[in-house]
Coordinates of C-alpha atoms in Angstrom, one line a residue:
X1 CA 4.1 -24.9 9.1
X2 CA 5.3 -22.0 7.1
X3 CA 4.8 -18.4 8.8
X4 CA 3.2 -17.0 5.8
X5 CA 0.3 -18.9 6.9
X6 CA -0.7 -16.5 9.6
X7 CA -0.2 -13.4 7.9
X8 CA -2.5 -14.6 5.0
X9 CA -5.3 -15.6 7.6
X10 CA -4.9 -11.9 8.8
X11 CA -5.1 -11.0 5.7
X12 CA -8.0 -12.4 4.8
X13 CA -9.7 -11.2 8.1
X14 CA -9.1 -7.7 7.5
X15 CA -10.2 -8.1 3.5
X16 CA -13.9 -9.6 5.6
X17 CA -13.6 -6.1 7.7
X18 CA -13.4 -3.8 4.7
X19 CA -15.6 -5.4 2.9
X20 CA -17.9 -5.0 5.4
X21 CA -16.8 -1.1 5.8
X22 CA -17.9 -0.4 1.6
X23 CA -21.4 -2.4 2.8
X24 CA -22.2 0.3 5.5
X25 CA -21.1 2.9 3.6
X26 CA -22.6 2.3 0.7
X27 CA -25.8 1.7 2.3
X28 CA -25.0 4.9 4.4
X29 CA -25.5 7.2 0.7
X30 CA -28.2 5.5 -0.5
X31 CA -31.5 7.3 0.1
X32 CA -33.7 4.5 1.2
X33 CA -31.5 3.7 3.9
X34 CA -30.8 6.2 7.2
X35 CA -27.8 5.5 8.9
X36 CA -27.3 7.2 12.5
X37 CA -24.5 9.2 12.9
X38 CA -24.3 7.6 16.2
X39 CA -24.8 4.2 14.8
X40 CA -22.3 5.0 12.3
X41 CA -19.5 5.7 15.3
X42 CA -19.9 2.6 17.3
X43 CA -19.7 0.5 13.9
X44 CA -16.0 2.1 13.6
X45 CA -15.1 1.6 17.1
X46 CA -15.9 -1.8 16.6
X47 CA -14.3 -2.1 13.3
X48 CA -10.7 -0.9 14.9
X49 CA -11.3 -2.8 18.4
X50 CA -11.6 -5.8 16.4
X51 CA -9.1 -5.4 13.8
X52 CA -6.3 -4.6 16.6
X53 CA -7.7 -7.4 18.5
X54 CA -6.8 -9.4 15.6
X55 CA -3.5 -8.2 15.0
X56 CA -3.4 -9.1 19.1
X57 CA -3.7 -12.3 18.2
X58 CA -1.8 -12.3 15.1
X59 CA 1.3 -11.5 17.0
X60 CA 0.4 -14.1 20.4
X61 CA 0.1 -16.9 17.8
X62 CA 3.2 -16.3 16.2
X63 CA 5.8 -15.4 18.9
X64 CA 4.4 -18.3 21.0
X65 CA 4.7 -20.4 17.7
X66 CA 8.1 -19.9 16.9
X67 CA 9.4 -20.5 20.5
X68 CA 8.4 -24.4 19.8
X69 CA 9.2 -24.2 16.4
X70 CA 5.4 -24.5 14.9
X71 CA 6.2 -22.1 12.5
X72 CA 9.2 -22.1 10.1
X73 CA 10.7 -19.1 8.3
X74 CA 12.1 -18.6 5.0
X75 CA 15.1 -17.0 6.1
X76 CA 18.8 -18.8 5.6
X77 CA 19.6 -16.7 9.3
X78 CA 20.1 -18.6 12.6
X79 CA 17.2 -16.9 14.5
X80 CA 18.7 -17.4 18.3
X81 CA 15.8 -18.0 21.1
X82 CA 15.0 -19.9 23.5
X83 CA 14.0 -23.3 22.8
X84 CA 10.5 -25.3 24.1
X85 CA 9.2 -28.4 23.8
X86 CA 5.7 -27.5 23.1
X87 CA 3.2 -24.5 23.6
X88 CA 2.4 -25.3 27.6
X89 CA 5.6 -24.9 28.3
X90 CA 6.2 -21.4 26.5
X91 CA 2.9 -20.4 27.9
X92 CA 4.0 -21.2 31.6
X93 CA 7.3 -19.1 31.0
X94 CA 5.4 -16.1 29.0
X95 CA 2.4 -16.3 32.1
X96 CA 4.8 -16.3 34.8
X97 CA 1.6 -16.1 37.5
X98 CA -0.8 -13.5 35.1
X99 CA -3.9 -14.4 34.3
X100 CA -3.4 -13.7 30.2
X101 CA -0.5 -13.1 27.9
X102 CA 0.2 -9.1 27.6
X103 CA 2.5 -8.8 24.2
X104 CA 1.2 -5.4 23.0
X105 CA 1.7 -2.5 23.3
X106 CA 5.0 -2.4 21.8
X107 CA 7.1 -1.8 24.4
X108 CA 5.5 -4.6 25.8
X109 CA 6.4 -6.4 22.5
X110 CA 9.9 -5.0 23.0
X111 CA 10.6 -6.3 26.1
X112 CA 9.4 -10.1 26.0
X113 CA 11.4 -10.2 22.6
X114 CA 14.9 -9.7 24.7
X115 CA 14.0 -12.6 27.4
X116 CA 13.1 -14.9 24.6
X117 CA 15.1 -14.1 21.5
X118 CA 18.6 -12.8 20.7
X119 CA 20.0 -10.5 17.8
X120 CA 18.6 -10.3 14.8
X121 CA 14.5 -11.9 15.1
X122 CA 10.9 -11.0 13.3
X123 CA 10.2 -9.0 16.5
X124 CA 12.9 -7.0 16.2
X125 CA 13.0 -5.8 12.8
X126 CA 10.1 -3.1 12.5
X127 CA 10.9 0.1 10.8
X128 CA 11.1 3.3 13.1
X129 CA 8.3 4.8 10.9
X130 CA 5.9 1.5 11.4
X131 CA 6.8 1.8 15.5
X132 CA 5.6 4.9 15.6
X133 CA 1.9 4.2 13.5
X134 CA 2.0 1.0 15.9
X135 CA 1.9 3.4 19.1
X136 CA -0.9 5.6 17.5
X137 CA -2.7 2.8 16.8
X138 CA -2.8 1.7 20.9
X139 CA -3.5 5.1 21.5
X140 CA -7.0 5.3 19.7
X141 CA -7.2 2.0 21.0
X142 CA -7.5 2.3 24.2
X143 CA -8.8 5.2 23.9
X144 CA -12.1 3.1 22.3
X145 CA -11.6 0.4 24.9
X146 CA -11.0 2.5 28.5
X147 CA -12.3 5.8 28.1
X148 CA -10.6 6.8 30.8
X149 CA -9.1 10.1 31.6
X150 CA -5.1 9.2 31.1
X151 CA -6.1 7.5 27.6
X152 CA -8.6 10.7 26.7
X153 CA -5.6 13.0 27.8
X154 CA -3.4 10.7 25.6
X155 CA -5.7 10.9 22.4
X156 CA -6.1 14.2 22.6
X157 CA -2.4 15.0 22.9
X158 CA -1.7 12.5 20.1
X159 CA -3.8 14.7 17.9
X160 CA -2.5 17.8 18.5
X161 CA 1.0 16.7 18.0
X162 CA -0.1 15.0 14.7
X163 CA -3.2 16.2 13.4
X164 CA -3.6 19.8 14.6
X165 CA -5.6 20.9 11.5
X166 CA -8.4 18.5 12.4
X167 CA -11.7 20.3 12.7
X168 CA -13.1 20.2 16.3
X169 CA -15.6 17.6 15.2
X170 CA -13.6 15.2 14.3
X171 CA -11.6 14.8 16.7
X172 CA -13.0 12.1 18.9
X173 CA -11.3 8.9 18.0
X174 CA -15.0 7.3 15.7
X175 CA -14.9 10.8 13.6
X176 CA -11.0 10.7 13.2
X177 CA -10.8 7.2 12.0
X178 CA -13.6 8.1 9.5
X179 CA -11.6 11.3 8.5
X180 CA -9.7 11.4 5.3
X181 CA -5.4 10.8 5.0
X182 CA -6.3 11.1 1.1
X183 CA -9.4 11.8 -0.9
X184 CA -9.6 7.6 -1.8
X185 CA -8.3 6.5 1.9
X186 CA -9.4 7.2 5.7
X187 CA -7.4 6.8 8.8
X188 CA -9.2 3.4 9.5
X189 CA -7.8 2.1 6.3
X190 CA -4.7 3.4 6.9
X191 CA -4.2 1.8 10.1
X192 CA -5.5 -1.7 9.2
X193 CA -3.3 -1.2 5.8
X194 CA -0.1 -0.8 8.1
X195 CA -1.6 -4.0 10.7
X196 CA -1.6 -6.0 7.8
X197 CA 2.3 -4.6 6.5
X198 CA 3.2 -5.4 9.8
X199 CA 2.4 -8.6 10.1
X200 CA 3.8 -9.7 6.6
X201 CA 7.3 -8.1 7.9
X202 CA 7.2 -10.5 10.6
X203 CA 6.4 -13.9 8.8
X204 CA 8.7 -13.2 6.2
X205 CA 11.7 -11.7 8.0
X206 CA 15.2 -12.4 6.4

C-alpha cells in the first residue's frame, strides 16, 4: 500500500474538523443562536485534543507500517531500518514492557527513529521551522490535556517567548487558539494546517 494513503485519510479527517469549526462559528454570529463563551472554549479544546490525537495516530500507523513494509514509498532511496515480519513483532520491540506506544513528542519521535532506522528516513527529514511549530503544538496540548502546574508554567512561558503582545485574555490556551495569526486564519488553523504539511512530508519523502 502506497504511503500517500495515510496522509490523505488525515487529510480528510481534519477537512471533517474544519468543517465542523465554520458550523459553530457560523452559528456562533447568527442571532437566533447563543453560543457560551464557555461552551465555545471546551469545543476548541476538543477540536485540537483530537486533531493531535489524530496526527498521534497518523504518525504510530506509519512508522509501525514501514518497519514491516505495509507501506511503500515513492522514493528511488534505500531507506535503511530494521526489518520485521509483521506488526506483532514491531510492536513487541517498540513496547518493550509499556503498556502503549509513546512516539510523540518529538523528541520522543527522535529517539525511536535512531533504534529503528538509519540515515536518511521520513522521520528524519522535518524542517527546523516545522520542529519547532511541532513542540508548540505539545505544548498547548498538554496544556489542554494535564493542566498541571509544569505544563501551565510551560504555556505560559511559551507565550511570552512567542506571543508577548497577546492581550491578557487571550492567553489561556482555548482563547489563543481562537486568536488571529492573520485577519482570514487563527492559530487552530494554523496548527492543524502545519499537522496536515507534516504528515504529507513524511509519506512522500524522497
Amino acid at each position: 500500500m502506497h504511503s500517500d494513503v495515510l496522509s490523505q485519510r488525515l487529510k480528510k479527517e481534519y477537512d471533517s474538523i474544519f468543517a465542523s469549526r465554520k458550523r459553530i462559528e457560523k452559528a456562533n454570529v447568527t442571532n437566533n443562536v447563543y453560543i457560551a463563551d464557555k461552551d465555545l472554549n471546551l469545543f476548541y479544546d476538543g477540536m485540537f485534543l483530537k486533531s493531535v490525537t489524530l496526527f498521534e495516530s497518523f504518525v504510530e500507523e506509519f512508522f509501525i507500517g514501514l518497519l514491516y513494509d505495509k507501506y511503500k514509498l515513492t522514493t528511488r532511496k534505500k531507506i535503511q531500518k530494521q526489518i520485521f515480519k509483521d506488526r506483532k513483532l514491531v510492536l513487541n520491540y517498540l513496547l518493550n514492557g509499556k503498556p502503549f506506544l509513546d512516539l510523540l513528542p518529538l523528541y520522543k519521535l527522535e529517539r525511536n527513529t535512531k533504534v529503528f532506522y538509519k540515515n536518511d528516513n521520513p522521520f528524519s527529514n522535518i524542517p527546523p521551522a516545522s520542529k519547532d511549530i511541532l513542540n508548540h503544538i505539545f505544548i498547548i496540548r498538554n496544556a489542554i490535556a494535564h493542566s498541571s502546574v509544569s505544563s501551565d508554567t510551560k504555556f505560559k512561558r511559551f507565550i511570552e517567548d512567542n506571543h508577548n503582545t497577546l492581550p491578557i485574555n487571550q492567553r489561556t490556551p482555548s482563547k489563543f487558539l481562537q486568536s488571529l495569526r492573520t485577519a482570514n486564519q487563527t492559530m487552530f488553523e494554523t496548527y492543524v494546517i502545519e499537522l496536515n504539511f507534516l504528515a504529507q512530508t513524511m509519506t512522500r519523502f524522497s
